[in-house]
Short mmCIF file of C-alpha atoms in Angstrom, two decimals:
data_model
loop_
_atom_site.label_atom_id
_atom_site.label_comp_id
_atom_site.label_asym_id
_atom_site.label_seq_id
_atom_site.Cartn_x
_atom_site.Cartn_y
_atom_site.Cartn_z
CA UNK H 1 78.66 43.91 -18.10
CA UNK H 2 77.35 43.93 -14.58
CA UNK H 3 78.87 41.37 -12.21
CA UNK H 4 75.72 39.98 -10.65
CA UNK H 5 75.61 39.07 -6.98
CA UNK H 6 74.19 35.69 -7.98
CA UNK H 7 77.35 34.91 -9.92
CA UNK H 8 79.51 35.87 -6.95
CA UNK H 9 77.61 33.32 -4.85
CA UNK H 10 78.02 30.80 -7.65
CA UNK H 11 81.78 31.39 -7.51
CA UNK H 12 81.77 29.66 -4.12
CA UNK H 13 80.97 26.39 -5.95
CA UNK H 14 83.60 26.92 -8.65
CA UNK H 15 85.72 23.92 -7.63
CA UNK H 16 82.67 21.65 -7.60
CA UNK H 17 81.88 22.59 -11.21
CA UNK H 18 85.50 22.05 -12.23
CA UNK H 19 85.47 18.57 -10.65
CA UNK H 20 82.33 17.76 -12.67
CA UNK H 21 84.24 18.59 -15.85
CA UNK H 22 82.49 21.91 -16.52
CA UNK H 23 84.41 24.84 -17.97
CA UNK H 24 83.56 27.27 -15.17
CA UNK H 25 84.97 30.51 -16.74
CA UNK H 26 82.85 29.86 -19.86
CA UNK H 27 79.83 28.90 -17.75
CA UNK H 28 80.12 32.14 -15.79
CA UNK H 29 80.42 34.25 -18.94
CA UNK H 30 77.37 32.58 -20.53
CA UNK H 31 75.29 33.12 -17.39
CA UNK H 32 76.44 36.74 -17.15
CA UNK H 33 75.23 37.41 -20.69
CA UNK H 34 71.94 35.57 -20.12
CA UNK H 35 71.21 37.48 -16.91
CA UNK H 36 72.02 40.77 -18.63
CA UNK H 37 69.61 39.96 -21.46
CA UNK H 38 66.96 38.86 -18.97
CA UNK H 39 67.14 42.34 -17.45
CA UNK H 40 65.57 43.59 -20.66
CA UNK H 41 62.76 41.02 -20.61
CA UNK H 42 59.52 41.83 -18.81
CA UNK H 43 57.85 38.87 -17.11
CA UNK H 44 54.13 38.30 -17.58
CA UNK H 45 53.31 39.31 -14.05
CA UNK H 46 55.12 42.64 -14.41
CA UNK H 47 54.02 43.80 -17.83
CA UNK H 48 51.90 46.65 -16.52
CA UNK H 49 54.98 48.55 -15.47
CA UNK H 50 56.87 48.16 -18.69
CA UNK H 51 55.98 51.47 -20.22
CA UNK H 52 56.25 53.45 -17.02
CA UNK H 53 59.65 52.09 -16.12
CA UNK H 54 61.14 51.36 -19.50
CA UNK H 55 64.11 53.59 -18.81
CA UNK H 56 64.89 51.89 -15.52
CA UNK H 57 64.51 48.40 -16.94
CA UNK H 58 67.75 48.80 -18.80
CA UNK H 59 69.63 49.02 -15.53
CA UNK H 60 67.86 46.32 -13.54
CA UNK H 61 66.16 43.00 -13.79
CA UNK H 62 62.40 43.54 -13.91
CA UNK H 63 61.79 39.97 -12.74
CA UNK H 64 63.56 40.69 -9.47
CA UNK H 65 61.50 43.85 -9.08
CA UNK H 66 58.30 41.88 -9.63
CA UNK H 67 58.98 39.44 -6.80
CA UNK H 68 56.88 41.45 -4.34
CA UNK H 69 53.80 40.37 -6.31
CA UNK H 70 54.77 36.72 -5.80
CA UNK H 71 55.40 37.46 -2.12
CA UNK H 72 51.88 38.87 -1.95
CA UNK H 73 50.55 35.67 -3.49
CA UNK H 74 52.51 33.70 -0.89
CA UNK H 75 50.49 35.36 1.89
CA UNK H 76 47.60 33.05 0.92
CA UNK H 77 49.68 30.27 2.50
CA UNK H 78 49.89 31.92 5.92
CA UNK H 79 46.45 30.81 7.26
CA UNK H 80 47.32 27.20 6.41
CA UNK H 81 50.68 27.48 8.16
CA UNK H 82 49.03 28.89 11.29
CA UNK H 83 46.49 26.07 11.55
CA UNK H 84 47.07 23.41 14.20
CA UNK H 85 46.41 19.66 14.36
CA UNK H 86 45.54 19.29 10.64
CA UNK H 87 49.04 19.10 9.16
CA UNK H 88 48.11 16.66 6.39
CA UNK H 89 45.22 18.81 5.19
CA UNK H 90 46.84 22.23 5.67
CA UNK H 91 50.12 21.34 3.97
CA UNK H 92 48.37 19.56 1.09
CA UNK H 93 46.45 22.77 0.39
CA UNK H 94 49.62 24.86 0.92
CA UNK H 95 51.57 22.77 -1.60
CA UNK H 96 48.65 22.89 -4.04
CA UNK H 97 48.93 26.70 -3.96
CA UNK H 98 52.75 26.63 -4.21
CA UNK H 99 52.75 24.20 -7.13
CA UNK H 100 49.99 26.18 -8.84
CA UNK H 101 51.90 29.49 -8.61
CA UNK H 102 55.31 28.10 -9.57
CA UNK H 103 53.98 25.84 -12.33
CA UNK H 104 51.96 28.61 -13.99
CA UNK H 105 54.97 30.95 -13.75
CA UNK H 106 57.17 28.21 -15.19
CA UNK H 107 54.81 27.83 -18.15
CA UNK H 108 54.26 31.53 -18.80
CA UNK H 109 57.74 32.93 -18.11
CA UNK H 110 60.34 30.17 -18.03
CA UNK H 111 59.31 27.84 -20.85
CA UNK H 112 60.93 30.34 -23.21
CA UNK H 113 64.15 30.04 -21.16
CA UNK H 114 64.02 26.25 -21.23
CA UNK H 115 63.37 26.21 -24.98
CA UNK H 116 65.66 29.11 -25.85
CA UNK H 117 67.87 28.31 -28.85
CA UNK H 118 68.94 31.83 -29.76
CA UNK H 119 72.37 31.33 -28.26
CA UNK H 120 73.17 28.22 -30.30
CA UNK H 121 74.30 30.12 -33.39
CA UNK H 122 76.83 32.01 -31.28
CA UNK H 123 77.92 29.43 -28.71
CA UNK H 124 78.13 26.43 -31.04
CA UNK H 125 80.80 28.20 -33.08
CA UNK H 126 82.95 28.52 -29.96
CA UNK H 127 85.06 25.83 -28.28
CA UNK H 128 82.56 25.19 -25.49
CA UNK H 129 81.62 21.62 -24.60
CA UNK H 130 78.00 20.44 -24.39
CA UNK H 131 78.19 19.74 -20.64
CA UNK H 132 78.99 23.40 -19.98
CA UNK H 133 76.15 24.57 -22.24
CA UNK H 134 73.67 22.22 -20.55
CA UNK H 135 74.84 23.30 -17.11
CA UNK H 136 74.44 26.96 -18.09
CA UNK H 137 70.85 26.36 -19.21
CA UNK H 138 69.97 24.42 -16.03
CA UNK H 139 71.59 26.92 -13.65
CA UNK H 140 69.95 29.80 -15.50
CA UNK H 141 66.51 28.33 -14.81
CA UNK H 142 67.42 27.36 -11.24
CA UNK H 143 68.52 30.92 -10.41
CA UNK H 144 65.12 32.31 -11.32
CA UNK H 145 63.25 29.43 -9.77
CA UNK H 146 65.14 30.08 -6.53
CA UNK H 147 64.08 33.73 -6.46
CA UNK H 148 60.51 32.87 -7.39
CA UNK H 149 60.23 30.13 -4.74
CA UNK H 150 61.89 32.30 -2.11
CA UNK H 151 59.41 35.09 -2.80
CA UNK H 152 56.38 32.80 -2.62
CA UNK H 153 57.45 30.74 0.39
CA UNK H 154 59.80 33.12 2.26
CA UNK H 155 57.21 34.63 4.62
CA UNK H 156 55.36 31.31 5.20
CA UNK H 157 58.71 29.66 6.03
CA UNK H 158 59.54 32.33 8.62
CA UNK H 159 56.07 32.01 10.15
CA UNK H 160 56.43 28.22 10.15
CA UNK H 161 59.73 28.49 12.03
CA UNK H 162 58.29 30.62 14.83
CA UNK H 163 54.76 29.17 14.93
CA UNK H 164 55.34 25.46 14.24
CA UNK H 165 58.93 24.92 15.29
CA UNK H 166 62.25 23.96 13.71
CA UNK H 167 61.20 20.42 12.76
CA UNK H 168 58.20 21.67 10.80
CA UNK H 169 60.33 24.38 9.17
CA UNK H 170 63.02 21.96 7.98
CA UNK H 171 60.46 19.52 6.60
CA UNK H 172 58.63 22.35 4.84
CA UNK H 173 61.91 23.55 3.31
CA UNK H 174 62.90 20.05 2.15
CA UNK H 175 59.50 19.47 0.55
CA UNK H 176 59.68 22.82 -1.23
CA UNK H 177 63.03 21.81 -2.77
CA UNK H 178 61.57 18.47 -3.86
CA UNK H 179 58.48 20.20 -5.31
CA UNK H 180 60.68 22.63 -7.26
CA UNK H 181 62.77 19.77 -8.61
CA UNK H 182 59.66 17.90 -9.66
CA UNK H 183 58.16 20.93 -11.43
CA UNK H 184 61.28 21.78 -13.43
CA UNK H 185 62.19 18.23 -14.36
CA UNK H 186 58.67 17.13 -15.29
CA UNK H 187 58.18 20.24 -17.42
CA UNK H 188 61.49 19.55 -19.17
CA UNK H 189 60.60 15.88 -19.68
CA UNK H 190 57.22 16.78 -21.19
CA UNK H 191 58.98 19.15 -23.61
CA UNK H 192 61.54 16.43 -24.34
CA UNK H 193 58.80 13.99 -25.38
CA UNK H 194 57.23 16.62 -27.63
CA UNK H 195 60.58 17.52 -29.20
CA UNK H 196 61.32 13.85 -29.81
CA UNK H 197 58.15 13.05 -31.73
CA UNK H 198 57.26 16.31 -33.50
CA UNK H 199 59.02 18.87 -35.62
CA UNK H 200 58.44 21.95 -37.75
CA UNK H 201 55.34 24.09 -37.30
CA UNK H 202 53.47 21.17 -35.76
CA UNK H 203 56.03 21.06 -32.95
CA UNK H 204 55.37 24.72 -32.08
CA UNK H 205 51.61 24.11 -32.09
CA UNK H 206 51.95 21.04 -29.88
CA UNK H 207 54.11 22.94 -27.38
CA UNK H 208 51.37 25.56 -27.27
CA UNK H 209 48.68 22.96 -26.60
CA UNK H 210 50.78 21.23 -23.94
CA UNK H 211 51.33 24.53 -22.13
CA UNK H 212 47.56 25.00 -22.13
CA UNK H 213 46.95 21.42 -20.99
CA UNK H 214 49.47 21.82 -18.15
CA UNK H 215 47.62 24.93 -16.96
CA UNK H 216 44.33 23.02 -16.93
CA UNK H 217 45.87 20.00 -15.19
CA UNK H 218 47.31 22.23 -12.46
CA UNK H 219 43.90 23.87 -11.90
CA UNK H 220 42.12 20.50 -11.88
CA UNK H 221 44.78 19.03 -9.56
CA UNK H 222 44.30 21.89 -7.12
CA UNK H 223 40.53 21.29 -7.10
CA UNK H 224 40.94 17.54 -6.60
CA UNK H 225 43.47 17.98 -3.78
CA UNK H 226 41.14 20.32 -1.89
CA UNK H 227 38.23 17.92 -2.33
CA UNK H 228 40.12 14.87 -1.13
CA UNK H 229 39.34 15.89 2.45
CA UNK H 230 36.08 15.94 4.38
CA UNK H 231 35.37 17.82 7.58
CA UNK H 232 34.41 15.31 10.26
CA UNK H 233 34.04 16.52 13.88
CA UNK H 234 36.10 19.64 13.17
CA UNK H 235 38.92 17.50 11.75
CA UNK H 236 39.73 17.05 8.08
CA UNK H 237 39.87 13.40 7.05
CA UNK H 238 40.75 11.87 3.71
CA UNK H 239 39.25 8.82 2.06
CA UNK H 240 41.92 7.20 -0.10
CA UNK H 241 41.18 7.02 -3.83
CA UNK H 242 43.41 5.62 -6.55
CA UNK H 243 43.65 8.95 -8.39
CA UNK H 244 45.16 10.64 -5.33
CA UNK H 245 48.41 8.83 -6.22
CA UNK H 246 48.79 11.32 -9.08
CA UNK H 247 48.45 14.51 -7.02
CA UNK H 248 51.91 15.69 -5.86
CA UNK H 249 50.55 18.10 -3.23
CA UNK H 250 49.07 15.10 -1.36
CA UNK H 251 52.49 13.40 -1.39
CA UNK H 252 54.15 16.42 0.22
CA UNK H 253 51.29 16.95 2.69
CA UNK H 254 51.53 13.32 3.83
CA UNK H 255 55.18 13.72 4.88
CA UNK H 256 54.04 16.05 7.68
CA UNK H 257 51.53 13.50 8.90
CA UNK H 258 54.18 10.76 8.80
CA UNK H 259 57.12 12.56 10.39
CA UNK H 260 55.41 15.02 12.75
CA UNK H 261 52.32 13.07 13.81
CA UNK H 262 53.96 9.64 13.47
CA UNK H 263 51.02 8.21 11.53
CA UNK H 264 52.47 5.09 9.95
CA UNK H 265 49.38 4.18 7.97
CA UNK H 266 50.34 2.38 4.74
CA UNK H 267 48.69 5.05 2.55
CA UNK H 268 50.64 7.83 4.33
CA UNK H 269 53.89 5.89 3.94
CA UNK H 270 53.26 5.32 0.22
CA UNK H 271 52.39 8.97 -0.42
CA UNK H 272 55.48 10.08 1.52
CA UNK H 273 57.75 7.73 -0.41
CA UNK H 274 56.35 9.06 -3.68
CA UNK H 275 57.35 12.59 -2.64
CA UNK H 276 61.00 11.44 -2.68
CA UNK H 277 61.08 8.67 -5.27
CA UNK H 278 59.32 10.55 -8.09
CA UNK H 279 61.43 13.77 -7.98
CA UNK H 280 64.65 11.70 -7.57
CA UNK H 281 63.76 9.38 -10.45
CA UNK H 282 62.69 12.29 -12.61
CA UNK H 283 65.94 14.19 -12.16
CA UNK H 284 68.03 11.06 -12.80
CA UNK H 285 66.11 10.45 -16.00
CA UNK H 286 66.46 14.08 -17.02
CA UNK H 287 70.25 14.09 -16.53
CA UNK H 288 70.53 11.07 -18.83
CA UNK H 289 68.33 12.70 -21.45
CA UNK H 290 70.00 16.14 -21.45
CA UNK H 291 72.20 15.47 -24.55
CA UNK H 292 69.20 14.20 -26.50
CA UNK H 293 67.11 17.15 -25.26
CA UNK H 294 69.75 19.62 -26.48
CA UNK H 295 69.90 17.90 -29.90
CA UNK H 296 66.13 17.92 -30.33
CA UNK H 297 65.89 21.57 -29.32
CA UNK H 298 67.41 22.39 -32.69
CA UNK H 299 64.11 21.34 -34.29
CA UNK H 300 62.63 24.60 -33.03
CA UNK H 301 64.86 26.44 -35.47
CA UNK H 302 63.28 24.68 -38.45
CA UNK H 303 60.07 25.83 -40.01
CA UNK H 304 59.72 22.85 -42.34
CA UNK H 305 56.38 21.12 -42.50
CA UNK H 306 54.49 24.38 -42.65
CA UNK H 307 50.87 24.36 -41.73
CA UNK H 308 48.60 23.23 -44.57
CA UNK H 309 45.67 25.39 -45.45
CA UNK H 310 42.58 23.57 -44.29
CA UNK H 311 39.32 23.59 -46.13
CA UNK H 312 37.26 26.66 -45.29
CA UNK H 313 33.82 25.49 -46.40
CA UNK H 314 32.70 25.12 -42.79
CA UNK H 315 34.00 28.58 -41.94
CA UNK H 316 32.16 30.03 -44.94
CA UNK H 317 28.97 28.29 -43.87
CA UNK H 318 29.26 29.57 -40.30
CA UNK H 319 30.01 33.07 -41.56
CA UNK H 320 26.98 32.94 -43.85
CA UNK H 321 24.71 31.90 -40.98
CA UNK H 322 26.15 34.38 -38.45
CA UNK H 323 26.64 37.47 -40.60
CA UNK H 324 24.18 39.04 -43.00
CA UNK H 325 26.62 41.58 -44.42
CA UNK H 326 29.43 40.57 -46.81
CA UNK H 327 31.97 42.88 -45.14
CA UNK H 328 31.05 41.51 -41.72
CA UNK H 329 31.58 37.97 -43.02
CA UNK H 330 35.11 38.95 -44.11
CA UNK H 331 35.92 40.17 -40.60
CA UNK H 332 34.35 37.03 -39.18
CA UNK H 333 36.67 34.84 -41.29
CA UNK H 334 39.68 37.02 -40.48
CA UNK H 335 39.04 36.86 -36.72
CA UNK H 336 38.51 33.09 -36.95
CA UNK H 337 41.90 32.67 -38.63
CA UNK H 338 43.57 34.88 -36.03
CA UNK H 339 42.01 32.90 -33.15
CA UNK H 340 43.27 29.71 -34.75
CA UNK H 341 46.80 30.79 -35.61
CA UNK H 342 47.84 33.21 -32.86
CA UNK H 343 49.89 31.07 -30.47
CA UNK H 344 50.11 33.73 -27.74
CA UNK H 345 46.36 34.27 -27.93
CA UNK H 346 45.73 30.55 -27.52
CA UNK H 347 48.17 30.35 -24.62
CA UNK H 348 46.38 33.13 -22.75
CA UNK H 349 42.77 32.25 -23.65
CA UNK H 350 42.56 28.48 -24.06
CA UNK H 351 43.22 27.69 -20.37
CA UNK H 352 40.11 29.74 -19.51
CA UNK H 353 38.21 27.74 -22.14
CA UNK H 354 39.32 24.53 -20.52
CA UNK H 355 38.47 25.87 -17.09
CA UNK H 356 35.00 26.90 -18.31
CA UNK H 357 34.51 23.35 -19.55
CA UNK H 358 35.59 21.50 -16.41
CA UNK H 359 34.22 23.89 -13.74
CA UNK H 360 30.53 22.86 -14.20
CA UNK H 361 31.55 19.21 -13.78
CA UNK H 362 33.60 20.01 -10.66
CA UNK H 363 30.52 21.67 -9.13
CA UNK H 364 28.32 18.69 -9.97
CA UNK H 365 31.03 16.36 -8.65
CA UNK H 366 31.07 18.28 -5.36
CA UNK H 367 27.30 18.08 -5.12
CA UNK H 368 27.33 14.35 -5.88
CA UNK H 369 29.26 13.78 -2.63
CA UNK H 370 26.21 14.94 -0.67
CA UNK H 371 23.31 13.94 -2.94
CA UNK H 372 22.52 11.15 -5.38
CA UNK H 373 22.62 11.76 -9.12
CA UNK H 374 18.84 11.31 -9.27
CA UNK H 375 18.40 14.07 -6.72
CA UNK H 376 20.81 16.33 -8.62
CA UNK H 377 19.16 15.67 -11.99
CA UNK H 378 15.77 16.75 -10.62
CA UNK H 379 17.14 20.05 -9.29
CA UNK H 380 18.48 23.26 -10.77
CA UNK H 381 22.18 22.42 -10.87
CA UNK H 382 22.01 22.90 -14.65
CA UNK H 383 22.33 26.62 -13.93
CA UNK H 384 26.01 25.87 -13.28
CA UNK H 385 26.30 26.14 -17.07
CA UNK H 386 26.62 29.88 -16.47
CA UNK H 387 30.19 29.07 -15.41
CA UNK H 388 30.91 28.09 -19.02
CA UNK H 389 30.29 31.77 -19.91
CA UNK H 390 33.20 32.80 -17.67
CA UNK H 391 35.56 32.59 -20.63
CA UNK H 392 33.98 35.52 -22.51
CA UNK H 393 35.59 38.44 -20.57
CA UNK H 394 39.04 36.89 -21.10
CA UNK H 395 38.38 36.41 -24.81
CA UNK H 396 37.20 40.01 -25.26
CA UNK H 397 40.15 41.28 -23.22
CA UNK H 398 42.69 39.35 -25.28
CA UNK H 399 41.26 39.82 -28.76
CA UNK H 400 42.81 43.28 -28.94
CA UNK H 401 46.31 41.76 -28.89
CA UNK H 402 48.31 40.11 -31.64
CA UNK H 403 51.81 38.86 -32.24
CA UNK H 404 51.73 40.84 -35.49
CA UNK H 405 50.03 43.98 -34.23
CA UNK H 406 51.92 46.20 -36.68
CA UNK H 407 49.73 44.74 -39.41
CA UNK H 408 46.76 46.62 -37.94
CA UNK H 409 47.52 49.48 -40.35
CA UNK H 410 45.48 47.49 -42.85
CA UNK H 411 42.25 48.47 -41.06
CA UNK H 412 42.91 52.12 -41.88
CA UNK H 413 44.22 51.59 -45.39
CA UNK H 414 41.30 49.43 -46.53
CA UNK H 415 38.12 51.15 -47.71
CA UNK H 416 35.99 49.80 -44.87
CA UNK H 417 32.46 51.15 -45.24
CA UNK H 418 31.36 50.58 -41.67
CA UNK H 419 33.94 49.96 -38.96
CA UNK H 420 31.20 48.66 -36.66
CA UNK H 421 31.12 45.52 -38.79
CA UNK H 422 34.72 44.83 -37.75
CA UNK H 423 33.69 44.62 -34.08
CA UNK H 424 30.51 42.68 -34.80
CA UNK H 425 32.28 40.17 -37.05
CA UNK H 426 35.05 39.63 -34.48
CA UNK H 427 32.66 39.13 -31.55
CA UNK H 428 30.51 36.74 -33.58
CA UNK H 429 33.63 34.79 -34.55
CA UNK H 430 34.53 34.58 -30.85
CA UNK H 431 31.09 33.21 -30.03
CA UNK H 432 31.05 30.71 -32.90
CA UNK H 433 34.70 29.63 -32.87
CA UNK H 434 35.49 29.67 -29.14
CA UNK H 435 32.31 29.68 -27.06
CA UNK H 436 30.01 27.30 -28.95
CA UNK H 437 32.57 24.44 -29.22
CA UNK H 438 32.59 24.43 -25.40
CA UNK H 439 28.94 25.22 -24.78
CA UNK H 440 27.32 22.76 -27.21
CA UNK H 441 29.04 19.59 -25.86
CA UNK H 442 28.27 20.77 -22.32
CA UNK H 443 24.63 21.27 -23.28
CA UNK H 444 24.38 17.74 -24.71
CA UNK H 445 25.91 16.25 -21.55
CA UNK H 446 23.62 18.35 -19.35
CA UNK H 447 20.54 17.25 -21.32
CA UNK H 448 21.67 13.65 -20.73
CA UNK H 449 21.96 14.34 -16.98
CA UNK H 450 18.98 16.65 -16.39
CA UNK H 451 16.68 15.68 -19.24
CA UNK H 452 15.16 17.54 -22.19
CA UNK H 453 13.19 19.74 -19.75
CA UNK H 454 16.18 22.08 -19.48
CA UNK H 455 16.27 22.86 -23.22
CA UNK H 456 14.53 26.29 -22.84
CA UNK H 457 16.97 27.13 -20.04
CA UNK H 458 19.93 26.23 -22.25
CA UNK H 459 18.62 28.65 -24.87
CA UNK H 460 18.27 31.36 -22.22
CA UNK H 461 21.91 30.85 -21.16
CA UNK H 462 23.03 31.00 -24.80
CA UNK H 463 21.09 34.22 -25.45
CA UNK H 464 22.46 35.64 -22.19
CA UNK H 465 25.98 34.83 -23.39
CA UNK H 466 25.33 36.71 -26.65
CA UNK H 467 24.28 39.76 -24.62
CA UNK H 468 27.08 39.32 -22.09
CA UNK H 469 29.86 39.41 -24.69
CA UNK H 470 28.66 42.82 -25.91
CA UNK H 471 28.57 44.07 -22.31
CA UNK H 472 32.16 42.82 -21.93
CA UNK H 473 33.12 44.72 -25.08
CA UNK H 474 31.50 47.88 -23.71
CA UNK H 475 33.04 47.65 -20.23
CA UNK H 476 36.53 46.66 -21.40
CA UNK H 477 36.52 49.43 -24.02
CA UNK H 478 38.03 47.21 -26.66
CA UNK H 479 40.05 49.01 -29.36
CA UNK H 480 40.55 47.68 -32.90
CA UNK H 481 40.97 43.90 -32.66
CA UNK H 482 44.53 42.51 -32.96
CA UNK H 483 46.02 46.03 -32.98
CA UNK H 484 48.18 45.90 -29.83
CA UNK H 485 51.24 43.70 -29.18
CA UNK H 486 51.08 41.00 -26.51
CA UNK H 487 53.93 42.76 -24.72
CA UNK H 488 51.37 45.45 -23.83
CA UNK H 489 49.15 43.01 -21.94
CA UNK H 490 48.47 44.56 -18.58
CA UNK H 491 47.85 42.37 -15.55
CA UNK H 492 45.80 45.09 -13.87
CA UNK H 493 43.23 44.72 -16.65
CA UNK H 494 42.30 41.39 -15.11
CA UNK H 495 40.68 43.27 -12.25
CA UNK H 496 38.20 44.74 -14.75
CA UNK H 497 36.83 41.25 -15.24
CA UNK H 498 35.53 41.03 -11.64
CA UNK H 499 32.56 43.42 -12.07
CA UNK H 500 31.68 41.54 -15.26
CA UNK H 501 31.46 38.33 -13.26
CA UNK H 502 28.95 40.09 -10.99
CA UNK H 503 26.94 40.98 -14.10
CA UNK H 504 26.97 37.31 -15.05
CA UNK H 505 25.73 36.51 -11.55
CA UNK H 506 22.82 38.92 -12.13
CA UNK H 507 21.94 37.03 -15.33
CA UNK H 508 21.92 33.74 -13.41
CA UNK H 509 19.92 35.28 -10.55
CA UNK H 510 17.19 36.63 -12.84
CA UNK H 511 17.11 33.28 -14.64
CA UNK H 512 16.60 31.48 -11.33
CA UNK H 513 13.75 33.84 -10.41
CA UNK H 514 12.14 33.36 -13.83
CA UNK H 515 12.09 29.59 -13.27
CA UNK H 516 9.81 30.09 -10.26
CA UNK H 517 7.29 32.06 -12.32
CA UNK H 518 4.93 30.18 -14.71
CA UNK H 519 6.24 30.71 -18.26
CA UNK H 520 8.84 33.02 -16.72
CA UNK H 521 11.68 31.41 -18.69
CA UNK H 522 9.93 32.14 -21.98
CA UNK H 523 9.19 35.71 -20.96
CA UNK H 524 12.82 36.17 -19.86
CA UNK H 525 14.09 34.77 -23.16
CA UNK H 526 11.94 37.30 -25.10
CA UNK H 527 13.32 40.09 -22.93
CA UNK H 528 16.88 38.89 -23.61
CA UNK H 529 16.26 38.74 -27.36
CA UNK H 530 15.04 42.36 -27.38
CA UNK H 531 18.01 43.42 -25.21
CA UNK H 532 20.37 41.61 -27.61
CA UNK H 533 18.87 43.37 -30.63
CA UNK H 534 19.24 46.79 -29.00
CA UNK H 535 22.78 46.29 -27.68
CA UNK H 536 24.18 44.70 -30.85
CA UNK H 537 22.65 47.60 -32.82
CA UNK H 538 23.84 50.51 -30.67
CA UNK H 539 26.97 49.48 -28.73
CA UNK H 540 29.56 49.70 -31.50
CA UNK H 541 28.81 53.22 -32.74
CA UNK H 542 30.93 54.98 -30.12
CA UNK H 543 33.85 52.58 -30.61
CA UNK H 544 33.69 53.23 -34.35
CA UNK H 545 33.60 57.01 -33.78
CA UNK H 546 36.68 56.81 -31.55
CA UNK H 547 38.62 55.02 -34.28
CA UNK H 548 37.44 57.37 -37.03
CA UNK H 549 38.48 60.40 -34.99
#
């Protein structure tokens, strides 16, 4: 096996590990095996190169090769580092970006490392103590977190050193270490709580939902941090709110105001203390809970408490309403089951569902800072509901993938009379199972805020969404649903979503124009209905021909 450079650096701390009672030779061997195996794993951000470089991946760690992408992301921090005289604001935004990037990477790429139990069957039969095993797991994560953090913050740190001085640089570096500690430990503690109270299949589902919730919380936290400041006389000022106590990026940003600007306001002191106390308390708690965490991890190996089959009368009813053809109803039910049971699909799609749900409220919240609710409710802010449609491109993009893609042979072996019904049934299931559960509650809340007068507009947005999902299908050139493995997900496909967002903007623009014309909304809705009928009738023929050929 390759003797990694990282392990050679770790050798410098050999005596420290030995003093802590850790079997260093065993620790080193375990890490060497883990790093070798990681060289064969392709991180989410680097999947697009898997096929092209599959031969090279065997001889190098693809994660290391993908770091340039994280470095590119880190360039977003540079403008905030270069700013002057707004340290509290600029570093709060900078840490919001850092925490967002590292936390999402932690969830998508490193949760599997944290929850990895594959080595237990091998290592637990060997005379290796638990402290060594726990240390190996922690160091394994820390190695990758170090590279990830260095890639994201390396250039901003260098710029900070030359542009802001040594004091700023050292404080920035210290806060980055604290932020990293907080992210890893809090993620581990959340998983610990889940492992403690759940088991079996339910445990795996809960972990999936928590990963999704963490993604949404990070996005919402970033939005809240940015909106905690107001521009007053070319200077960003913050009005203290109780909920700001729960936003870590504000804690780290406040340390710059305290130590560099010597602002000893009580709120700044409290935020700064939180930036030290919370990570320190979290890591102390985590160290105490490591043995229990390791014990509970074993629950992931059990599949007891299998998922019970839920009643499908509602699904049958929805299929009956949505699909006129019996074969199409079968595909509708099948797609609905896949959306419900595919954990990887939920992990990749559900955050966008959550984002589509909260984004309209964030926009109204922003507007409420400048205008009263009465003023907002009499305006056209209800058109922000178009943001709830943002989820559809992601759904269409992801519905081609499955954790059991090899089972797609069934589509060719079954005597399917019309393959177009497969696409129609799947898209309708996406609308009914994923879009409507978000859109209907939003519509009810919006009617409460804006009044029943917006009901025709809500119908127009719904009909637009039905047309938009077919356009997404056409543009993204979707193959047979659930026929490709998730390992084939390509990050560069995300760029294809951008033009679709412009199309959605066109829908909203035409809708806004139609509002200004007497009975324009009704005329526009008739136009959309005709367009829907034509597109749903003609779009799937070519896709069906491609599959048949």
